[in-house]
Amino acid sequence: MAVSTTGVPTGAPAPDVPTRKGKRSAHRWTRRDRVVLALMIGVPTLISVALVWVPALSSVALSFTRWDGIGLDSIQWIGLRNYREIFTIYPPFYPALWHNLIWLLFFLLVPTPIGLFLAVLLDRELRFTRVYQSLIFLPVVLSLAIVGFIWQLMYSTDQGLINAVLDKFGVAPIDWLGNPSLNLWAVLIAASWRHVGYMMILYLAGLKSVDPALKEAAAIDGASDWQAFRYVVFPALRPINIVVLVITVIESLRAFDLVYVINGGRNGLELLSVLVTQNIIGEASRIGYGSAIATIMLVISTVFIVIYTLNIFREERR
Amino acid sequence: MGKRMLQDPDQPGLPAAVFNRRIFLGAGAVALGSLGLAACGGSSSSSSSGGSSGGNATGPVTFGSNASDEVPKKAFEATFAAYKTSGGGDVKVNTVDHNTFQEQINNYLQGRPDDVFTWFAGYRMRFFAKKGLVGDVSDVWEKIGGGFTDAIKTASTGEDGKQYFVPLYNYPWAVHYRKSVFEANGFQPPTTLDEMVTLGQQMKKKGLAPLAFADKDGWPAMGTFDYLNMRINGYDFHINLMAGKEAWDSPKVATVFDTWKRLLEISQPNSLGRTWQEAAQTVAQKKAGMYLLGTFVGQQFTGADKDDLTFFPFPEVDSSVGADAVEAPIDGFMMAKRPKNADGAKNLLEFLGSAKAENSYLATDSNDVAVHKDADTSKYNALQKQASELISNAKSISQFLDRDADPTFASTVAIPAFQSFIKNPADAASIAKNMEAQKKSIYQS
Amino acid sequence: MTAVQTPRQAEQGSARVERRRRPVTRGRILLHVFLVITSLVFLFPLLYSVYTSLRPYAETAKYGYFSLPRALTFANYAHAWQQSRVLHFLVNTLIIVVPSLLLILLLSSFVAFGLARFGVRGGKWLLIMFTAGNLLPQQILLTPLYQAYRLWDDQNWVVEHQAFIYDTYWGVIAIHVAFQIGFCTFVLTNYMQTLPHELTEAALVDGAGAWRQYWTITMPLCRPPLAALATLEFTWIYNDFLWALVLMNTGDKRPITSALNNLRGEFFTDNNLLAAGSVIIVLPTVLVFVLLQKQFVGGLTLGANKG
């Protein structure tokens, strides 16, 4: 929403203008209108509930069972046992949680600020700004499986570009993808390659909505570029920051394709989404177990969805 | 971010009747139903519209295949052409890439599987048979049974004594090496583990990596474990361990891990970042001396290099146990539980279980070895001859850990556990203990 | 949507004047240099893949991948095109993407229209439900969805051998639609709220019903966000592989994301071939992006920032 300090009305009606209320009561709703509206809202809602929410809740229900996925009659209720085992005897679980957390922190601390920085640089009347934006955004358009392949060409121990270059300098080949202390960082760089463009575009949008009058006022007051940014622009970016935070968190939680393509998500690349997949798709068939891990993911996501929701309500009330 | 998301919900205006839930649901149901009808017309459907049972013995049969590589795919084409010329019908092949086919097998079998499809012998086969997801082909075996050894027949039999699997070929796991490298350095193929370790030390001095080793995909390491277990504790113990009847934290298994530590000392480092193809390349490039893998490793060698490739069987560890157990996974076919064309499917399986089918397959794909007694072995290359001999002289045959053990255990427990062990061999005891705890949880039923 | 000038337009107006006056300072040049270098750094991995795809396998096997080319060839492309049957899988993908796209845009505009222009009791919660649905991880839906699809078909299996939803394109389209509606509803709702009400008031006075208001008045005004969403959704649906993996049985019907697997041999992996295959596969999304770039960027910003 355009921040306006001068009270100049912007294109959209202000939140608490009652005019519409008053005008509305003058309308008459035909029966046909009601049916049309009911359908227009009802059909998509039904589809969403049936294909997204019902399965999601079923997964939560399945997490309390033991099932191999074959035949509904073999579902066995076992209560919290799956959860107990996940928390006690499942070796990849804590590493996966930890890696998801590292993923989140890395994304928040590296590609996101870089994206912001690039957005600030590009948010000015600059020739070729579109070209720069496109080139930096291009990786976002690629599927993650392809991103994984492209970066494996760089990281492969025996045939990758990086080790070939290092070899010319006499450095022994480094096992980027096989060494568990290195591979997560290698993958994070590949993922960030993509995330920077995404963040840059979001921040460009946010910056466009910051009232230039604010920046001008700051300049008039003698503030330097950095001061103007820190005290005027950045606070005005609050709405976009919330979006960035939510998207980054969700992307970090959902991270999957990249590590799956590289080594199936093992040996230092464990992630929650991969653990779910390993248990429900593939040769293994521990549906209950996998659903329990998925439910844990869901609970963590819900925390952030709630934050996002509360923020919307708070914004509304303002 | 949208500050003002929606209208104030408290405004008057629309009567409550509009939001009668029933209207919503009714309207939605109609919409979904019409979507379903559209699906009916628009979706692609089954190939034959023949009757639901029986079917036509020479009618078209659908075939689900995981042979997505060029060579096996062509081999199947040749085999089905031979089927047609010997009076069989059309075979409509549904090829799914190798990994996806295996990953989706549970869904595939419960969905609408093809009449006949490729699969493997072992626990995996018996598991699906027990669950009633595959068709009984004992009547086919009555016709083809004479061409196979008892061991093969047992491998094709489910827990209820009926046959569910028709074999096509198998291939052994053994320690491969290049003849020229051994000759040039005066190495001799070892017959005991101690000899192999000594040989390894000699290779190290010559600048060769003794044992090529790659476990990025997780499953290759199982070959090493299986052989060590069979050589140290015997075939029966190994099969029981796979079936969940023995404990992973027992002293017997601990001995296996201890022995493996010795092998790790002469194995290539950084194995977890290396694929088996890359490891095979190191042998081809004469950078590594030996490699324990299935004979499919030959696909990485081309031209003259291939003629230079040979193998020796995994050496014995304990002379009282010997070295007559061979790990030789069998690939073959199964039939769907309710095939569209049952007669056709059985007809095809009868053909596929014949020496003729195996001959036409192996003529194109020469990396494996036939299982039929009467298969034509005259056109075998040197490697195939060796493999065939190794298998026929074996007293017991294992199928490989991920086919002999519960698949959940194999992929979610064994793979990460072995990878952890390779990273930290000193942790063997705690790793084994955790494997046992997880095994107990998985194998209950 | 030109009734009121947004701050952005005002800024552009003044900036346009300014630009002519802005001198080429050293600061500007440095900025450009920095941006060029950054862009190239970002482009580099992709360029390297294209380079790899143009080199014959024999050459890289001999000299390694990090070497100067002795010969460049399109043979890998020809081989990839043939072996992975790109055209066939591309058609499959289009069969999935195009209907999904149309349905998503249609249905989410329905909801957005209802919520934005008419207000619904509990509409806020409805919107949250839609948006949250899009934030769920895909894995949590897989098994129940698969089982539901299969059960739906089970009734008809024995009788007709006909699939209603499992292993059909409609099945995959349905889940794409259900999953992506959230984001599009959010964007369109925000956008529709900015449309001035004078237009609909006028229509109502003329006696236009809800449907006419939607179809003839509101929708034409929504071209910008619709175009943006179309390009975004195209990319997202095109790049998905999980739904088709689980909800389809027949290898030949799967979309193009599976085609890459066909090039990845069980026994033999030719990186040059895979690189060529990857380039072919990303081409449609890159093309759509380049052609509709303005809308692409606009689409994300509309979702993030109503303005």
PDB file of C-alpha atoms in Angstrom, chain B residues 33-248:
ATOM      1  CA  GLY B  33     -19.151 -34.482 -11.082  1.00  0.00           C
ATOM      2  CA  SER B  34     -18.994 -32.798 -14.447  1.00  0.00           C
ATOM      3  CA  LEU B  35     -15.243 -32.622 -14.114  1.00  0.00           C
ATOM      4  CA  GLY B  36     -15.289 -36.332 -13.529  1.00  0.00           C
ATOM      5  CA  LEU B  37     -17.360 -36.949 -16.611  1.00  0.00           C
ATOM      6  CA  ALA B  38     -14.954 -34.867 -18.593  1.00  0.00           C
ATOM      7  CA  ALA B  39     -12.190 -37.038 -17.285  1.00  0.00           C
ATOM      8  CA  CYS B  40     -14.041 -40.043 -18.541  1.00  0.00           C
ATOM      9  CA  GLY B  41     -14.107 -38.784 -22.057  1.00  0.00           C
ATOM     10  CA  GLY B  42     -10.851 -36.963 -22.110  1.00  0.00           C
ATOM     11  CA  SER B  43      -8.492 -39.354 -20.447  1.00  0.00           C
ATOM     12  CA  SER B  44      -6.484 -41.864 -22.285  1.00  0.00           C
ATOM     13  CA  SER B  45      -7.724 -45.321 -21.618  1.00  0.00           C
ATOM     14  CA  SER B  46      -6.561 -48.863 -21.664  1.00  0.00           C
ATOM     15  CA  SER B  47      -5.293 -50.342 -24.839  1.00  0.00           C
ATOM     16  CA  SER B  48      -7.572 -53.278 -25.334  1.00  0.00           C
ATOM     17  CA  SER B  49     -11.254 -53.311 -24.779  1.00  0.00           C
ATOM     18  CA  GLY B  50     -11.370 -57.043 -24.464  1.00  0.00           C
ATOM     19  CA  GLY B  51     -13.391 -58.799 -21.845  1.00  0.00           C
ATOM     20  CA  SER B  52     -12.471 -58.458 -18.250  1.00  0.00           C
ATOM     21  CA  SER B  53     -11.459 -62.024 -17.632  1.00  0.00           C
ATOM     22  CA  GLY B  54      -9.872 -64.640 -19.818  1.00  0.00           C
ATOM     23  CA  GLY B  55      -8.675 -62.616 -22.669  1.00  0.00           C
ATOM     24  CA  ASN B  56      -7.069 -63.641 -25.842  1.00  0.00           C
ATOM     25  CA  ALA B  57      -3.884 -65.674 -25.798  1.00  0.00           C
ATOM     26  CA  THR B  58      -2.649 -64.073 -28.966  1.00  0.00           C
ATOM     27  CA  GLY B  59      -4.225 -60.723 -28.278  1.00  0.00           C
ATOM     28  CA  PRO B  60      -2.272 -57.666 -27.255  1.00  0.00           C
ATOM     29  CA  VAL B  61      -0.588 -57.709 -23.895  1.00  0.00           C
ATOM     30  CA  THR B  62       0.635 -54.677 -21.997  1.00  0.00           C
ATOM     31  CA  PHE B  63       4.141 -54.781 -20.607  1.00  0.00           C
ATOM     32  CA  GLY B  64       5.494 -52.501 -17.921  1.00  0.00           C
ATOM     33  CA  SER B  65       9.218 -52.058 -18.269  1.00  0.00           C
ATOM     34  CA  ASN B  66      11.911 -50.373 -16.253  1.00  0.00           C
ATOM     35  CA  ALA B  67      14.404 -50.905 -19.047  1.00  0.00           C
ATOM     36  CA  SER B  68      14.825 -47.270 -19.911  1.00  0.00           C
ATOM     37  CA  ASP B  69      18.429 -47.567 -21.052  1.00  0.00           C
ATOM     38  CA  GLU B  70      18.950 -47.934 -24.766  1.00  0.00           C
ATOM     39  CA  VAL B  71      20.556 -51.347 -24.716  1.00  0.00           C
ATOM     40  CA  PRO B  72      18.028 -53.214 -22.563  1.00  0.00           C
ATOM     41  CA  LYS B  73      15.191 -51.431 -24.336  1.00  0.00           C
ATOM     42  CA  LYS B  74      16.384 -52.703 -27.698  1.00  0.00           C
ATOM     43  CA  ALA B  75      16.906 -56.132 -26.224  1.00  0.00           C
ATOM     44  CA  PHE B  76      13.285 -56.272 -25.180  1.00  0.00           C
ATOM     45  CA  GLU B  77      12.177 -55.111 -28.596  1.00  0.00           C
ATOM     46  CA  ALA B  78      14.109 -57.993 -30.107  1.00  0.00           C
ATOM     47  CA  THR B  79      12.601 -60.427 -27.643  1.00  0.00           C
ATOM     48  CA  PHE B  80       9.065 -59.297 -28.365  1.00  0.00           C
ATOM     49  CA  ALA B  81       9.696 -59.514 -32.080  1.00  0.00           C
ATOM     50  CA  ALA B  82      10.734 -63.116 -31.521  1.00  0.00           C
ATOM     51  CA  TYR B  83       7.557 -63.647 -29.523  1.00  0.00           C
ATOM     52  CA  LYS B  84       5.485 -62.412 -32.400  1.00  0.00           C
ATOM     53  CA  THR B  85       7.184 -64.620 -34.946  1.00  0.00           C
ATOM     54  CA  SER B  86       6.629 -67.654 -32.749  1.00  0.00           C
ATOM     55  CA  GLY B  87       2.904 -67.034 -32.809  1.00  0.00           C
ATOM     56  CA  GLY B  88       2.425 -64.602 -30.019  1.00  0.00           C
ATOM     57  CA  GLY B  89       0.528 -61.357 -30.142  1.00  0.00           C
ATOM     58  CA  ASP B  90       1.446 -57.707 -29.901  1.00  0.00           C
ATOM     59  CA  VAL B  91       3.183 -56.447 -26.832  1.00  0.00           C
ATOM     60  CA  LYS B  92       2.533 -52.844 -25.915  1.00  0.00           C
ATOM     61  CA  VAL B  93       5.469 -51.634 -23.885  1.00  0.00           C
ATOM     62  CA  ASN B  94       5.103 -48.998 -21.173  1.00  0.00           C
ATOM     63  CA  THR B  95       8.616 -47.873 -20.388  1.00  0.00           C
ATOM     64  CA  VAL B  96       9.233 -45.933 -17.226  1.00  0.00           C
ATOM     65  CA  ASP B  97      12.715 -44.781 -16.361  1.00  0.00           C
ATOM     66  CA  HIS B  98      14.548 -47.211 -14.174  1.00  0.00           C
ATOM     67  CA  ASN B  99      14.578 -45.367 -10.878  1.00  0.00           C
ATOM     68  CA  THR B 100      11.042 -44.058 -11.155  1.00  0.00           C
ATOM     69  CA  PHE B 101       9.677 -47.508 -11.888  1.00  0.00           C
ATOM     70  CA  GLN B 102      11.183 -48.897  -8.739  1.00  0.00           C
ATOM     71  CA  GLU B 103      10.252 -45.924  -6.637  1.00  0.00           C
ATOM     72  CA  GLN B 104       6.657 -46.077  -7.743  1.00  0.00           C
ATOM     73  CA  ILE B 105       6.184 -49.813  -7.528  1.00  0.00           C
ATOM     74  CA  ASN B 106       3.769 -49.683  -4.587  1.00  0.00           C
ATOM     75  CA  ASN B 107       1.527 -47.208  -6.346  1.00  0.00           C
ATOM     76  CA  TYR B 108       1.950 -48.963  -9.650  1.00  0.00           C
ATOM     77  CA  LEU B 109       0.771 -52.307  -8.370  1.00  0.00           C
ATOM     78  CA  GLN B 110      -2.214 -50.879  -6.578  1.00  0.00           C
ATOM     79  CA  GLY B 111      -3.201 -48.739  -9.515  1.00  0.00           C
ATOM     80  CA  ARG B 112      -3.630 -50.309 -12.900  1.00  0.00           C
ATOM     81  CA  PRO B 113      -0.436 -52.212 -13.586  1.00  0.00           C
ATOM     82  CA  ASP B 114       0.323 -53.594 -16.988  1.00  0.00           C
ATOM     83  CA  ASP B 115      -0.425 -57.257 -17.594  1.00  0.00           C
ATOM     84  CA  VAL B 116       3.212 -58.264 -17.291  1.00  0.00           C
ATOM     85  CA  PHE B 117       6.023 -56.181 -15.841  1.00  0.00           C
ATOM     86  CA  THR B 118       9.701 -56.406 -15.001  1.00  0.00           C
ATOM     87  CA  TRP B 119      10.765 -57.031 -11.452  1.00  0.00           C
ATOM     88  CA  PHE B 120      13.294 -58.843  -9.278  1.00  0.00           C
ATOM     89  CA  ALA B 121      13.367 -62.041  -7.316  1.00  0.00           C
ATOM     90  CA  GLY B 122      13.773 -62.097  -3.578  1.00  0.00           C
ATOM     91  CA  TYR B 123      11.900 -60.777  -0.572  1.00  0.00           C
ATOM     92  CA  ARG B 124      10.549 -57.933  -2.633  1.00  0.00           C
ATOM     93  CA  MET B 125       8.742 -60.350  -4.853  1.00  0.00           C
ATOM     94  CA  ARG B 126       7.462 -62.446  -1.967  1.00  0.00           C
ATOM     95  CA  PHE B 127       6.267 -59.349  -0.158  1.00  0.00           C
ATOM     96  CA  PHE B 128       3.971 -58.359  -3.005  1.00  0.00           C
ATOM     97  CA  ALA B 129       2.781 -61.912  -3.438  1.00  0.00           C
ATOM     98  CA  LYS B 130       1.821 -62.056   0.233  1.00  0.00           C
ATOM     99  CA  LYS B 131      -0.062 -58.807  -0.146  1.00  0.00           C
ATOM    100  CA  GLY B 132      -2.000 -60.239  -3.042  1.00  0.00           C
ATOM    101  CA  LEU B 133      -0.815 -57.668  -5.513  1.00  0.00           C
ATOM    102  CA  VAL B 134       0.588 -59.988  -8.148  1.00  0.00           C
ATOM    103  CA  GLY B 135      -0.770 -62.902 -10.094  1.00  0.00           C
ATOM    104  CA  ASP B 136      -0.074 -66.559  -9.465  1.00  0.00           C
ATOM    105  CA  VAL B 137       1.863 -68.070 -12.362  1.00  0.00           C
ATOM    106  CA  SER B 138       2.301 -71.593 -11.064  1.00  0.00           C
ATOM    107  CA  ASP B 139       0.537 -72.948 -14.118  1.00  0.00           C
ATOM    108  CA  VAL B 140       3.111 -71.271 -16.340  1.00  0.00           C
ATOM    109  CA  TRP B 141       5.848 -72.850 -14.225  1.00  0.00           C
ATOM    110  CA  GLU B 142       4.419 -76.272 -14.819  1.00  0.00           C
ATOM    111  CA  LYS B 143       5.288 -75.776 -18.451  1.00  0.00           C
ATOM    112  CA  ILE B 144       8.608 -74.013 -18.083  1.00  0.00           C
ATOM    113  CA  GLY B 145       9.836 -75.433 -14.777  1.00  0.00           C
ATOM    114  CA  GLY B 146      12.045 -78.026 -16.412  1.00  0.00           C
ATOM    115  CA  GLY B 147      14.396 -75.423 -17.753  1.00  0.00           C
ATOM    116  CA  PHE B 148      15.535 -74.084 -14.409  1.00  0.00           C
ATOM    117  CA  THR B 149      17.474 -75.305 -11.441  1.00  0.00           C
ATOM    118  CA  ASP B 150      15.797 -75.792  -8.093  1.00  0.00           C
ATOM    119  CA  ALA B 151      17.593 -72.781  -6.710  1.00  0.00           C
ATOM    120  CA  ILE B 152      16.050 -70.591  -9.370  1.00  0.00           C
ATOM    121  CA  LYS B 153      12.634 -72.134  -8.779  1.00  0.00           C
ATOM    122  CA  THR B 154      12.904 -71.418  -5.069  1.00  0.00           C
ATOM    123  CA  ALA B 155      13.845 -67.848  -5.811  1.00  0.00           C
ATOM    124  CA  SER B 156      10.668 -67.549  -7.881  1.00  0.00           C
ATOM    125  CA  THR B 157       8.380 -69.004  -5.275  1.00  0.00           C
ATOM    126  CA  GLY B 158       6.308 -67.087  -2.800  1.00  0.00           C
ATOM    127  CA  GLU B 159       5.828 -67.938   0.841  1.00  0.00           C
ATOM    128  CA  ASP B 160       2.735 -69.952   0.053  1.00  0.00           C
ATOM    129  CA  GLY B 161       4.604 -72.315  -2.252  1.00  0.00           C
ATOM    130  CA  LYS B 162       3.166 -70.901  -5.441  1.00  0.00           C
ATOM    131  CA  GLN B 163       5.293 -69.312  -8.121  1.00  0.00           C
ATOM    132  CA  TYR B 164       4.904 -65.643  -8.860  1.00  0.00           C
ATOM    133  CA  PHE B 165       8.017 -64.806 -10.814  1.00  0.00           C
ATOM    134  CA  VAL B 166       9.470 -65.828 -14.160  1.00  0.00           C
ATOM    135  CA  PRO B 167      13.238 -65.244 -14.424  1.00  0.00           C
ATOM    136  CA  LEU B 168      15.048 -63.789 -17.402  1.00  0.00           C
ATOM    137  CA  TYR B 169      18.691 -63.395 -16.499  1.00  0.00           C
ATOM    138  CA  ASN B 170      21.021 -62.871 -13.620  1.00  0.00           C
ATOM    139  CA  TYR B 171      24.512 -61.533 -13.067  1.00  0.00           C
ATOM    140  CA  PRO B 172      27.026 -62.130 -10.328  1.00  0.00           C
ATOM    141  CA  TRP B 173      28.874 -59.715  -8.107  1.00  0.00           C
ATOM    142  CA  ALA B 174      32.604 -60.292  -8.081  1.00  0.00           C
ATOM    143  CA  VAL B 175      35.884 -58.440  -7.787  1.00  0.00           C
ATOM    144  CA  HIS B 176      36.776 -57.068 -11.222  1.00  0.00           C
ATOM    145  CA  TYR B 177      40.230 -56.098 -12.438  1.00  0.00           C
ATOM    146  CA  ARG B 178      42.175 -55.454 -15.629  1.00  0.00           C
ATOM    147  CA  LYS B 179      44.273 -58.400 -16.749  1.00  0.00           C
ATOM    148  CA  SER B 180      46.969 -56.147 -18.201  1.00  0.00           C
ATOM    149  CA  VAL B 181      47.454 -54.309 -14.926  1.00  0.00           C
ATOM    150  CA  PHE B 182      47.838 -57.515 -12.967  1.00  0.00           C
ATOM    151  CA  GLU B 183      50.221 -58.985 -15.511  1.00  0.00           C
ATOM    152  CA  ALA B 184      52.323 -55.862 -15.738  1.00  0.00           C
ATOM    153  CA  ASN B 185      52.805 -55.805 -11.985  1.00  0.00           C
ATOM    154  CA  GLY B 186      52.981 -59.519 -11.374  1.00  0.00           C
ATOM    155  CA  PHE B 187      49.848 -59.557  -9.230  1.00  0.00           C
ATOM    156  CA  GLN B 188      47.940 -62.754  -8.598  1.00  0.00           C
ATOM    157  CA  PRO B 189      44.187 -62.898  -7.923  1.00  0.00           C
ATOM    158  CA  PRO B 190      43.843 -63.574  -4.164  1.00  0.00           C
ATOM    159  CA  THR B 191      41.879 -66.489  -2.794  1.00  0.00           C
ATOM    160  CA  THR B 192      41.672 -65.377   0.820  1.00  0.00           C
ATOM    161  CA  LEU B 193      40.926 -62.034   2.385  1.00  0.00           C
ATOM    162  CA  ASP B 194      44.364 -61.826   3.929  1.00  0.00           C
ATOM    163  CA  GLU B 195      45.889 -62.266   0.499  1.00  0.00           C
ATOM    164  CA  MET B 196      43.639 -59.531  -0.838  1.00  0.00           C
ATOM    165  CA  VAL B 197      44.736 -57.125   1.890  1.00  0.00           C
ATOM    166  CA  THR B 198      48.366 -57.895   1.194  1.00  0.00           C
ATOM    167  CA  LEU B 199      47.792 -57.408  -2.500  1.00  0.00           C
ATOM    168  CA  GLY B 200      46.189 -54.107  -1.644  1.00  0.00           C
ATOM    169  CA  GLN B 201      49.294 -52.959   0.192  1.00  0.00           C
ATOM    170  CA  GLN B 202      51.398 -53.879  -2.805  1.00  0.00           C
ATOM    171  CA  MET B 203      49.124 -51.921  -5.087  1.00  0.00           C
ATOM    172  CA  LYS B 204      49.362 -48.899  -2.833  1.00  0.00           C
ATOM    173  CA  LYS B 205      53.132 -48.950  -3.156  1.00  0.00           C
ATOM    174  CA  LYS B 206      52.767 -48.898  -6.906  1.00  0.00           C
ATOM    175  CA  GLY B 207      50.511 -45.849  -6.715  1.00  0.00           C
ATOM    176  CA  LEU B 208      47.321 -47.720  -7.520  1.00  0.00           C
ATOM    177  CA  ALA B 209      44.206 -47.309  -5.403  1.00  0.00           C
ATOM    178  CA  PRO B 210      43.684 -50.931  -4.354  1.00  0.00           C
ATOM    179  CA  LEU B 211      39.918 -51.203  -4.069  1.00  0.00           C
ATOM    180  CA  ALA B 212      37.773 -48.806  -6.050  1.00  0.00           C
ATOM    181  CA  PHE B 213      34.857 -47.810  -3.873  1.00  0.00           C
ATOM    182  CA  ALA B 214      31.826 -45.605  -4.470  1.00  0.00           C
ATOM    183  CA  ASP B 215      28.767 -45.260  -2.293  1.00  0.00           C
ATOM    184  CA  LYS B 216      27.141 -42.002  -3.295  1.00  0.00           C
ATOM    185  CA  ASP B 217      23.989 -43.869  -4.274  1.00  0.00           C
ATOM    186  CA  GLY B 218      23.971 -45.834  -1.068  1.00  0.00           C
ATOM    187  CA  TRP B 219      23.384 -49.314  -2.416  1.00  0.00           C
ATOM    188  CA  PRO B 220      26.830 -50.390  -3.748  1.00  0.00           C
ATOM    189  CA  ALA B 221      28.194 -50.796  -0.242  1.00  0.00           C
ATOM    190  CA  MET B 222      25.613 -53.497   0.384  1.00  0.00           C
ATOM    191  CA  GLY B 223      27.553 -55.806  -1.932  1.00  0.00           C
ATOM    192  CA  THR B 224      30.579 -55.617   0.341  1.00  0.00           C
ATOM    193  CA  PHE B 225      28.512 -56.219   3.442  1.00  0.00           C
ATOM    194  CA  ASP B 226      26.665 -59.156   1.930  1.00  0.00           C
ATOM    195  CA  TYR B 227      29.800 -60.953   0.835  1.00  0.00           C
ATOM    196  CA  LEU B 228      31.622 -60.352   4.090  1.00  0.00           C
ATOM    197  CA  ASN B 229      28.631 -61.608   6.031  1.00  0.00           C
ATOM    198  CA  MET B 230      28.282 -64.713   3.891  1.00  0.00           C
ATOM    199  CA  ARG B 231      31.988 -65.470   4.068  1.00  0.00           C
ATOM    200  CA  ILE B 232      32.263 -64.971   7.810  1.00  0.00           C
ATOM    201  CA  ASN B 233      28.930 -66.191   9.166  1.00  0.00           C
ATOM    202  CA  GLY B 234      27.630 -68.400   6.392  1.00  0.00           C
ATOM    203  CA  TYR B 235      24.804 -68.149   3.924  1.00  0.00           C
ATOM    204  CA  ASP B 236      22.038 -69.212   6.313  1.00  0.00           C
ATOM    205  CA  PHE B 237      22.926 -66.607   8.895  1.00  0.00           C
ATOM    206  CA  HIS B 238      22.996 -63.985   6.177  1.00  0.00           C
ATOM    207  CA  ILE B 239      19.540 -64.889   4.877  1.00  0.00           C
ATOM    208  CA  ASN B 240      18.141 -64.924   8.401  1.00  0.00           C
ATOM    209  CA  LEU B 241      19.671 -61.557   9.116  1.00  0.00           C
ATOM    210  CA  MET B 242      18.041 -60.212   5.974  1.00  0.00           C
ATOM    211  CA  ALA B 243      14.731 -61.679   7.049  1.00  0.00           C
ATOM    212  CA  GLY B 244      14.988 -59.931  10.385  1.00  0.00           C
ATOM    213  CA  LYS B 245      15.467 -63.129  12.364  1.00  0.00           C
ATOM    214  CA  GLU B 246      18.955 -62.328  13.610  1.00  0.00           C
ATOM    215  CA  ALA B 247      20.154 -59.327  15.544  1.00  0.00           C
ATOM    216  CA  TRP B 248      22.273 -56.623  13.986  1.00  0.00           C
TER     217      TRP B 248
END
